[in-house]
Amino acid sequence: MTGKGLQRLEDELRKLKSEERPAIIRAIAEARSHGDLSENAEYHAARERQSFVEGRILELEEIVSTAEVIDPTTLSGDQVKFGATVTVVDEDTDKEATYQIVGMHEADIKQKLLSISSPLAKALIGKHEGDTISVPAPGGDRTYEILSVKFI
């Protein structure tokens, strides 16, 4: 996991513990004050939210406690590996895209953070600038050329 990814998870964990958890406790207390819990939709919704938040807290605590942080700036070379920022071009559409290969818990395709376990990242790992890769996709295999590999 990258340092930025770990920081995002720690921030989420802190927010869940300091903001979400107390808000849910207040919502449950307020719903209880309305009387009969068996038909109280607010109470059941708050309990469901509490269950989700507590599960997410446990998950994040496990991830954070076992995370191994790798700083991409300490890596070098022209071979694609974890932490690399890779620019590829789709050979069918000539559309360029740049992704950073990160751990699965920090992946966010909207931010161009590509999970190391994704099909595209798996195809990229071990390749060099100028190499062509083929990636299975729902509409058929996609072919990409690697334009650059950087560690930033």
Tab-separated table of C-alpha atoms in Angstrom:
chain	number	residue	atom	x	y	z
A	1	MET	CA	0.000	0.000	0.000
A	2	THR	CA	1.214	3.524	-0.657
A	3	GLY	CA	1.553	6.101	2.093
A	4	LYS	CA	-1.264	8.183	0.585
A	5	GLY	CA	-3.551	5.146	0.499
A	6	LEU	CA	-2.826	4.343	4.133
A	7	GLN	CA	-3.494	7.960	5.113
A	8	ARG	CA	-6.889	7.902	3.347
A	9	LEU	CA	-7.879	4.720	5.190
A	10	GLU	CA	-6.713	6.136	8.539
A	11	ASP	CA	-8.733	9.318	7.879
A	12	GLU	CA	-11.837	7.252	7.085
A	13	LEU	CA	-11.337	5.198	10.248
A	14	ARG	CA	-10.918	8.332	12.363
A	15	LYS	CA	-14.100	9.864	10.866
A	16	LEU	CA	-16.129	6.706	11.465
A	17	LYS	CA	-15.018	6.535	15.098
A	18	SER	CA	-15.266	10.240	15.967
A	19	GLU	CA	-18.283	11.355	13.884
A	20	GLU	CA	-20.352	8.464	12.528
A	21	ARG	CA	-20.375	6.254	15.617
A	22	PRO	CA	-21.558	9.033	18.009
A	23	ALA	CA	-24.194	10.213	15.498
A	24	ILE	CA	-25.604	6.695	15.226
A	25	ILE	CA	-25.711	6.330	19.016
A	26	ARG	CA	-27.699	9.587	19.215
A	27	ALA	CA	-30.058	8.397	16.443
A	28	ILE	CA	-30.687	5.095	18.241
A	29	ALA	CA	-31.363	6.874	21.536
A	30	GLU	CA	-33.804	9.254	19.854
A	31	ALA	CA	-35.592	6.410	18.061
A	32	ARG	CA	-35.897	4.490	21.349
A	33	SER	CA	-37.560	7.494	22.940
A	34	HIS	CA	-40.389	7.188	20.398
A	35	GLY	CA	-41.644	4.018	22.053
A	36	ASP	CA	-42.417	0.622	20.478
A	37	LEU	CA	-39.232	-0.599	18.754
A	38	SER	CA	-40.851	-3.453	16.828
A	39	GLU	CA	-42.459	-1.048	14.332
A	40	ASN	CA	-39.996	1.818	14.589
A	41	ALA	CA	-38.396	2.309	11.145
A	42	GLU	CA	-35.964	4.956	12.424
A	43	TYR	CA	-34.654	2.558	15.050
A	44	HIS	CA	-34.169	-0.279	12.560
A	45	ALA	CA	-32.462	2.029	10.046
A	46	ALA	CA	-30.104	3.346	12.734
A	47	ARG	CA	-29.268	-0.216	13.869
A	48	GLU	CA	-28.540	-1.253	10.269
A	49	ARG	CA	-26.284	1.783	9.838
A	50	GLN	CA	-24.576	0.955	13.130
A	51	SER	CA	-23.945	-2.600	11.962
A	52	PHE	CA	-22.426	-1.357	8.702
A	53	VAL	CA	-20.212	1.249	10.412
A	54	GLU	CA	-18.967	-1.172	13.082
A	55	GLY	CA	-18.146	-3.730	10.372
A	56	ARG	CA	-16.260	-1.116	8.363
A	57	ILE	CA	-14.348	0.004	11.471
A	58	LEU	CA	-13.237	-3.581	12.137
A	59	GLU	CA	-12.236	-4.003	8.490
A	60	LEU	CA	-10.240	-0.754	8.431
A	61	GLU	CA	-8.518	-1.526	11.742
A	62	GLU	CA	-7.381	-4.877	10.321
A	63	ILE	CA	-6.129	-3.320	7.072
A	64	VAL	CA	-4.318	-0.447	8.809
A	65	SER	CA	-2.686	-2.695	11.412
A	66	THR	CA	-1.281	-5.080	8.792
A	67	ALA	CA	-0.507	-2.565	6.038
A	68	GLU	CA	2.929	-2.629	4.494
A	69	VAL	CA	3.740	0.817	3.109
A	70	ILE	CA	5.867	1.134	-0.001
A	71	ASP	CA	7.098	4.536	-1.157
A	72	PRO	CA	7.028	4.596	-4.990
A	73	THR	CA	9.599	7.419	-5.082
A	74	THR	CA	12.249	5.023	-3.729
A	75	LEU	CA	11.701	2.655	-6.667
A	76	SER	CA	13.379	2.983	-10.033
A	77	GLY	CA	13.742	1.308	-13.373
A	78	ASP	CA	11.668	1.042	-16.496
A	79	GLN	CA	9.795	-2.121	-15.561
A	80	VAL	CA	6.166	-1.843	-14.385
A	81	LYS	CA	5.726	-2.840	-10.739
A	82	PHE	CA	3.694	-1.828	-7.699
A	83	GLY	CA	3.654	1.948	-7.273
A	84	ALA	CA	4.502	2.709	-10.898
A	85	THR	CA	2.649	5.427	-12.744
A	86	VAL	CA	2.058	4.029	-16.218
A	87	THR	CA	0.835	5.821	-19.323
A	88	VAL	CA	-0.760	3.573	-21.925
A	89	VAL	CA	-2.477	4.144	-25.242
A	90	ASP	CA	-5.378	2.036	-26.480
A	91	GLU	CA	-4.277	0.845	-29.912
A	92	ASP	CA	-7.859	0.760	-31.238
A	93	THR	CA	-8.947	4.244	-30.164
A	94	ASP	CA	-5.571	6.022	-29.706
A	95	LYS	CA	-6.874	7.183	-26.318
A	96	GLU	CA	-4.152	7.727	-23.719
A	97	ALA	CA	-4.610	7.033	-20.014
A	98	THR	CA	-2.302	7.266	-17.015
A	99	TYR	CA	-2.716	5.069	-13.932
A	100	GLN	CA	-0.805	4.429	-10.741
A	101	ILE	CA	-0.706	0.781	-9.694
A	102	VAL	CA	-1.703	0.581	-6.017
A	103	GLY	CA	-2.965	-1.905	-3.443
A	104	MET	CA	-6.489	-3.244	-3.717
A	105	HIS	CA	-7.707	-1.340	-0.622
A	106	GLU	CA	-6.708	2.042	-2.048
A	107	ALA	CA	-7.790	1.553	-5.665
A	108	ASP	CA	-10.082	4.226	-7.130
A	109	ILE	CA	-10.411	4.263	-10.900
A	110	LYS	CA	-11.899	7.797	-10.824
A	111	GLN	CA	-8.608	9.008	-9.326
A	112	LYS	CA	-6.627	6.844	-11.788
A	113	LEU	CA	-5.517	4.495	-8.974
A	114	LEU	CA	-5.510	1.009	-10.461
A	115	SER	CA	-5.683	-2.061	-8.212
A	116	ILE	CA	-2.723	-4.384	-8.573
A	117	SER	CA	-5.225	-7.253	-8.800
A	118	SER	CA	-7.106	-5.763	-11.778
A	119	PRO	CA	-6.749	-7.398	-15.204
A	120	LEU	CA	-5.029	-4.321	-16.670
A	121	ALA	CA	-2.488	-4.094	-13.828
A	122	LYS	CA	-1.809	-7.828	-13.993
A	123	ALA	CA	-1.076	-7.484	-17.711
A	124	LEU	CA	1.199	-4.476	-17.095
A	125	ILE	CA	3.314	-5.932	-14.275
A	126	GLY	CA	6.798	-6.848	-15.478
A	127	LYS	CA	6.474	-5.064	-18.830
A	128	HIS	CA	8.587	-2.140	-20.112
A	129	GLU	CA	8.083	1.082	-22.063
A	130	GLY	CA	7.234	0.263	-25.674
A	131	ASP	CA	5.754	-3.165	-24.858
A	132	THR	CA	2.283	-4.068	-26.081
A	133	ILE	CA	-0.155	-5.898	-23.837
A	134	SER	CA	-3.519	-7.554	-24.386
A	135	VAL	CA	-6.203	-7.332	-21.702
A	136	PRO	CA	-9.403	-9.393	-21.700
A	137	ALA	CA	-12.490	-7.156	-21.607
A	138	PRO	CA	-16.240	-7.800	-21.865
A	139	GLY	CA	-16.326	-6.533	-25.457
A	140	GLY	CA	-13.251	-8.526	-26.473
A	141	ASP	CA	-9.529	-8.192	-25.829
A	142	ARG	CA	-8.122	-4.651	-25.664
A	143	THR	CA	-4.563	-3.954	-26.801
A	144	TYR	CA	-2.454	-1.248	-25.163
A	145	GLU	CA	1.034	0.082	-25.761
A	146	ILE	CA	3.026	1.254	-22.741
A	147	LEU	CA	4.205	4.809	-23.401
A	148	SER	CA	5.943	5.540	-20.106
A	149	VAL	CA	6.733	4.079	-16.683
A	150	LYS	CA	7.518	6.495	-13.833
A	151	PHE	CA	7.906	6.237	-10.078
A	152	ILE	CA	6.588	9.489	-8.580
